[in-house]
Amino acid sequence: MKIILNYFLLTTICLISISCSQEEVKLKQYYVDGQALYKMHCANCHQENGQGLAGLYPPIAGSDFLKKNKDLVLCSMRNGLKDTIVVNGKTYHQPMPANTQLQALDVAEIATYIYNEWGNEKVITDVKSVQKVLEDCKK
Ligand code: HEC
């Protein structure tokens, strides 16, 4: 009985740790790809350190808007954003251009990068959930 129990415990622990490490590998992959995509498509305006640019481009690092409006942020990456928004108490009203070449996976990877780097998240924004959100963006 004890042997069986030990065996059971061992396989359970292994299963858990394997799935954990796979998840970690996937998160790293998303993060690294997302960082490269961010530098290519976003850093021009929001800067590599996410601080934004004076009164023109809002900061992503430490942004309260980022945390409160995730679906809108995902949609904005692809469709742009033309609104008056308040980020950390400051008003911005320059338009953010659309970037329709970004695929759902690109958006998911960029979101994983910015939300882990600057949004206190420790998880993947996975491509399936992004696909759903992108289908429901306001036209
Ligand atoms: C040409 C400059 C430009 C580019 C490129 C750009 N943005 Fe923006 N972004 C803006 C502006 C301007 C706003 C404010 C839009 C408004 O007021 O309606 C904004 C708003 C945002 C916001 C919401 C406000 C905040 O700071 O939390 C996020 C998040 C964001 N952008 C992320 C991104 C990401 C990710 C990319 C790359 C896929 C990107 N942006 C590319 C200019 C840009």
mmCIF file of C-alpha atoms and ligand atoms in Angstrom:
data_model
loop_
_atom_site.group_PDB
_atom_site.id
_atom_site.type_symbol
_atom_site.label_atom_id
_atom_site.label_comp_id
_atom_site.label_asym_id
_atom_site.label_seq_id
_atom_site.Cartn_x
_atom_site.Cartn_y
_atom_site.Cartn_z
ATOM 1 C CA MET A 1 0.000 0.000 0.000
ATOM 2 C CA LYS A 2 2.781 2.370 0.953
ATOM 3 C CA ILE A 3 4.627 1.678 -2.283
ATOM 4 C CA ILE A 4 1.536 2.337 -4.333
ATOM 5 C CA LEU A 5 0.946 5.549 -2.452
ATOM 6 C CA ASN A 6 4.517 6.693 -3.032
ATOM 7 C CA TYR A 7 4.252 5.884 -6.687
ATOM 8 C CA PHE A 8 1.034 7.830 -6.909
ATOM 9 C CA LEU A 9 2.574 10.825 -5.164
ATOM 10 C CA LEU A 10 5.617 10.751 -7.386
ATOM 11 C CA THR A 11 3.680 10.654 -10.652
ATOM 12 C CA THR A 12 1.425 13.433 -9.450
ATOM 13 C CA ILE A 13 4.387 15.622 -8.549
ATOM 14 C CA CYS A 14 6.042 14.889 -11.896
ATOM 15 C CA LEU A 15 2.896 15.652 -13.816
ATOM 16 C CA ILE A 16 2.501 18.935 -12.014
ATOM 17 C CA SER A 17 6.112 19.986 -12.466
ATOM 18 C CA ILE A 18 6.145 19.027 -16.145
ATOM 19 C CA SER A 19 3.055 21.049 -16.883
ATOM 20 C CA CYS A 20 4.465 23.913 -14.844
ATOM 21 C CA SER A 21 7.718 24.003 -16.747
ATOM 22 C CA GLN A 22 5.960 23.755 -20.109
ATOM 23 C CA GLU A 23 3.853 26.730 -19.120
ATOM 24 C CA GLU A 24 6.989 28.626 -18.110
ATOM 25 C CA VAL A 25 8.697 27.856 -21.397
ATOM 26 C CA LYS A 26 5.648 29.069 -23.310
ATOM 27 C CA LEU A 27 5.492 32.255 -21.247
ATOM 28 C CA LYS A 28 9.176 32.965 -21.943
ATOM 29 C CA GLN A 29 8.662 32.360 -25.641
ATOM 30 C CA TYR A 30 5.687 34.732 -25.791
ATOM 31 C CA TYR A 31 7.576 37.318 -23.744
ATOM 32 C CA VAL A 32 10.707 37.263 -25.919
ATOM 33 C CA ASP A 33 8.764 37.348 -29.194
ATOM 34 C CA GLY A 34 6.478 40.020 -27.779
ATOM 35 C CA GLN A 35 9.428 42.184 -26.785
ATOM 36 C CA ALA A 36 10.851 42.014 -30.320
ATOM 37 C CA LEU A 37 7.456 42.883 -31.820
ATOM 38 C CA TYR A 38 7.028 45.730 -29.345
ATOM 39 C CA LYS A 39 10.378 47.208 -30.365
ATOM 40 C CA MET A 40 9.383 46.946 -34.010
ATOM 41 C CA HIS A 41 5.810 48.249 -33.846
ATOM 42 C CA CYS A 42 5.324 50.232 -30.650
ATOM 43 C CA ALA A 43 8.595 51.591 -29.268
ATOM 44 C CA ASN A 44 8.769 54.428 -31.812
ATOM 45 C CA CYS A 45 6.021 56.142 -29.905
ATOM 46 C CA HIS A 46 5.835 54.547 -26.467
ATOM 47 C CA GLN A 47 9.651 54.160 -26.223
ATOM 48 C CA GLU A 48 11.557 51.000 -25.360
ATOM 49 C CA ASN A 49 11.210 51.666 -21.649
ATOM 50 C CA GLY A 50 7.460 52.198 -22.013
ATOM 51 C CA GLN A 51 7.615 55.768 -20.703
ATOM 52 C CA GLY A 52 5.887 57.320 -23.714
ATOM 53 C CA LEU A 53 6.825 60.727 -25.068
ATOM 54 C CA ALA A 54 6.028 63.987 -23.296
ATOM 55 C CA GLY A 55 2.394 64.966 -23.821
ATOM 56 C CA LEU A 56 2.123 63.147 -27.161
ATOM 57 C CA TYR A 57 2.309 59.436 -26.480
ATOM 58 C CA PRO A 58 1.059 58.026 -23.186
ATOM 59 C CA PRO A 59 3.242 55.809 -20.987
ATOM 60 C CA ILE A 60 2.553 52.084 -20.877
ATOM 61 C CA ALA A 61 4.864 51.505 -17.907
ATOM 62 C CA GLY A 62 2.838 52.065 -14.763
ATOM 63 C CA SER A 63 -0.266 53.022 -16.755
ATOM 64 C CA ASP A 64 -3.570 52.736 -14.892
ATOM 65 C CA PHE A 65 -5.362 52.694 -18.254
ATOM 66 C CA LEU A 66 -3.465 49.550 -19.258
ATOM 67 C CA LYS A 67 -4.751 47.598 -16.266
ATOM 68 C CA LYS A 68 -8.346 48.759 -16.532
ATOM 69 C CA ASN A 69 -8.944 48.394 -20.275
ATOM 70 C CA LYS A 70 -7.308 45.192 -21.458
ATOM 71 C CA ASP A 71 -9.830 44.339 -24.187
ATOM 72 C CA LEU A 72 -9.671 47.869 -25.559
ATOM 73 C CA VAL A 73 -5.865 47.776 -25.514
ATOM 74 C CA LEU A 74 -5.875 44.498 -27.487
ATOM 75 C CA CYS A 75 -8.283 45.990 -30.029
ATOM 76 C CA SER A 76 -6.270 49.227 -30.271
ATOM 77 C CA MET A 77 -3.096 47.391 -31.207
ATOM 78 C CA ARG A 78 -4.759 46.187 -34.379
ATOM 79 C CA ASN A 79 -7.425 48.845 -35.057
ATOM 80 C CA GLY A 80 -5.817 51.941 -33.584
ATOM 81 C CA LEU A 81 -7.387 54.278 -31.043
ATOM 82 C CA LYS A 82 -8.847 57.671 -31.759
ATOM 83 C CA ASP A 83 -10.260 58.986 -28.544
ATOM 84 C CA THR A 84 -9.515 61.256 -25.640
ATOM 85 C CA ILE A 85 -8.118 59.082 -22.895
ATOM 86 C CA VAL A 86 -6.790 59.742 -19.418
ATOM 87 C CA VAL A 87 -3.630 57.906 -18.369
ATOM 88 C CA ASN A 88 -2.417 58.433 -14.795
ATOM 89 C CA GLY A 89 -4.414 61.656 -14.577
ATOM 90 C CA LYS A 90 -3.084 63.126 -17.847
ATOM 91 C CA THR A 91 -5.225 63.588 -20.946
ATOM 92 C CA TYR A 92 -4.098 62.329 -24.368
ATOM 93 C CA HIS A 93 -5.863 62.851 -27.659
ATOM 94 C CA GLN A 94 -3.408 62.059 -30.445
ATOM 95 C CA PRO A 95 -4.676 59.137 -32.507
ATOM 96 C CA MET A 96 -2.858 55.813 -32.291
ATOM 97 C CA PRO A 97 -2.637 54.385 -35.824
ATOM 98 C CA ALA A 98 -4.080 50.993 -36.748
ATOM 99 C CA ASN A 99 -1.686 48.151 -37.468
ATOM 100 C CA THR A 100 -3.777 45.652 -39.410
ATOM 101 C CA GLN A 101 -0.783 43.498 -40.284
ATOM 102 C CA LEU A 102 -0.629 42.259 -36.677
ATOM 103 C CA GLN A 103 -2.013 38.730 -36.382
ATOM 104 C CA ALA A 104 -3.819 37.506 -33.267
ATOM 105 C CA LEU A 105 -0.631 35.718 -32.193
ATOM 106 C CA ASP A 106 1.391 38.941 -32.541
ATOM 107 C CA VAL A 107 -1.146 40.808 -30.428
ATOM 108 C CA ALA A 108 -1.102 38.005 -27.835
ATOM 109 C CA GLU A 109 2.681 38.052 -27.630
ATOM 110 C CA ILE A 110 2.916 41.848 -27.397
ATOM 111 C CA ALA A 111 0.197 41.828 -24.715
ATOM 112 C CA THR A 112 2.070 39.127 -22.786
ATOM 113 C CA TYR A 113 5.195 41.281 -22.948
ATOM 114 C CA ILE A 114 3.664 44.594 -21.907
ATOM 115 C CA TYR A 115 1.383 43.131 -19.215
ATOM 116 C CA ASN A 116 4.231 41.117 -17.659
ATOM 117 C CA GLU A 117 6.699 43.984 -17.954
ATOM 118 C CA TRP A 118 4.431 46.846 -16.907
ATOM 119 C CA GLY A 119 1.034 45.468 -15.858
ATOM 120 C CA ASN A 120 1.929 43.181 -12.922
ATOM 121 C CA GLU A 121 0.767 40.053 -14.762
ATOM 122 C CA LYS A 122 2.633 36.780 -14.467
ATOM 123 C CA VAL A 123 0.691 34.841 -17.092
ATOM 124 C CA ILE A 124 0.332 34.445 -20.828
ATOM 125 C CA THR A 125 -2.283 36.365 -22.737
ATOM 126 C CA ASP A 126 -3.030 33.410 -24.950
ATOM 127 C CA VAL A 127 -3.866 33.578 -28.617
ATOM 128 C CA LYS A 128 -7.317 31.991 -28.278
ATOM 129 C CA SER A 129 -8.605 34.615 -25.874
ATOM 130 C CA VAL A 130 -7.102 37.362 -28.058
ATOM 131 C CA GLN A 131 -8.821 35.958 -31.137
ATOM 132 C CA LYS A 132 -12.151 36.167 -29.327
ATOM 133 C CA VAL A 133 -11.568 39.734 -28.167
ATOM 134 C CA LEU A 134 -10.464 40.838 -31.654
ATOM 135 C CA GLU A 135 -13.647 39.423 -33.184
ATOM 136 C CA ASP A 136 -15.710 41.498 -30.775
ATOM 137 C CA CYS A 137 -13.894 44.832 -31.218
ATOM 138 C CA LYS A 138 -16.179 47.735 -31.944
ATOM 139 C CA LYS A 139 -16.001 48.583 -35.596
HETATM 140 C C1 HEC B 1 2.392 56.435 -33.925
HETATM 141 C C2 HEC B 1 2.521 56.304 -32.497
HETATM 142 C C3 HEC B 1 2.020 55.049 -31.809
HETATM 143 C C4 HEC B 1 2.331 53.729 -32.091
HETATM 144 C C5 HEC B 1 3.221 53.190 -33.205
HETATM 145 C C6 HEC B 1 1.649 52.932 -31.098
HETATM 146 N N1 HEC B 1 0.953 53.752 -30.236
HETATM 147 FE FE1 HEC B 1 -0.094 53.164 -28.611
HETATM 148 N N2 HEC B 1 -0.836 55.034 -28.390
HETATM 149 C C7 HEC B 1 -0.453 56.134 -29.142
HETATM 150 C C8 HEC B 1 -1.301 57.251 -28.805
HETATM 151 C C9 HEC B 1 -1.209 58.649 -29.409
HETATM 152 C C10 HEC B 1 -2.221 56.798 -27.835
HETATM 153 C C11 HEC B 1 -3.396 57.576 -27.227
HETATM 154 C C12 HEC B 1 -4.610 57.365 -28.137
HETATM 155 C C13 HEC B 1 -5.795 58.242 -27.836
HETATM 156 O O1 HEC B 1 -5.685 59.215 -27.099
HETATM 157 O O2 HEC B 1 -6.898 57.916 -28.340
HETATM 158 C C14 HEC B 1 -1.873 55.386 -27.574
HETATM 159 C C15 HEC B 1 -2.467 54.587 -26.614
HETATM 160 C C16 HEC B 1 -1.992 53.335 -26.235
HETATM 161 C C17 HEC B 1 -2.379 52.610 -25.047
HETATM 162 C C18 HEC B 1 -3.393 53.025 -23.994
HETATM 163 C C19 HEC B 1 -2.860 54.108 -23.087
HETATM 164 C C20 HEC B 1 -1.736 53.678 -22.177
HETATM 165 O O3 HEC B 1 -0.638 54.222 -22.358
HETATM 166 O O4 HEC B 1 -1.907 52.794 -21.325
HETATM 167 C C21 HEC B 1 -1.668 51.437 -25.040
HETATM 168 C C22 HEC B 1 -1.689 50.349 -23.983
HETATM 169 C C23 HEC B 1 -0.876 51.429 -26.243
HETATM 170 N N3 HEC B 1 -1.080 52.593 -26.938
HETATM 171 C C24 HEC B 1 -0.056 50.390 -26.623
HETATM 172 C C25 HEC B 1 0.558 50.314 -27.874
HETATM 173 C C26 HEC B 1 1.170 49.112 -28.406
HETATM 174 C C27 HEC B 1 1.269 47.792 -27.666
HETATM 175 C C28 HEC B 1 1.633 49.427 -29.650
HETATM 176 C C29 HEC B 1 2.296 48.513 -30.644
HETATM 177 C C30 HEC B 1 1.501 47.411 -31.137
HETATM 178 C C31 HEC B 1 1.340 50.835 -29.874
HETATM 179 N N4 HEC B 1 0.671 51.315 -28.784
HETATM 180 C C32 HEC B 1 1.722 51.548 -31.005
HETATM 181 C C33 HEC B 1 0.562 56.149 -30.067
HETATM 182 C C34 HEC B 1 1.143 55.045 -30.660
#
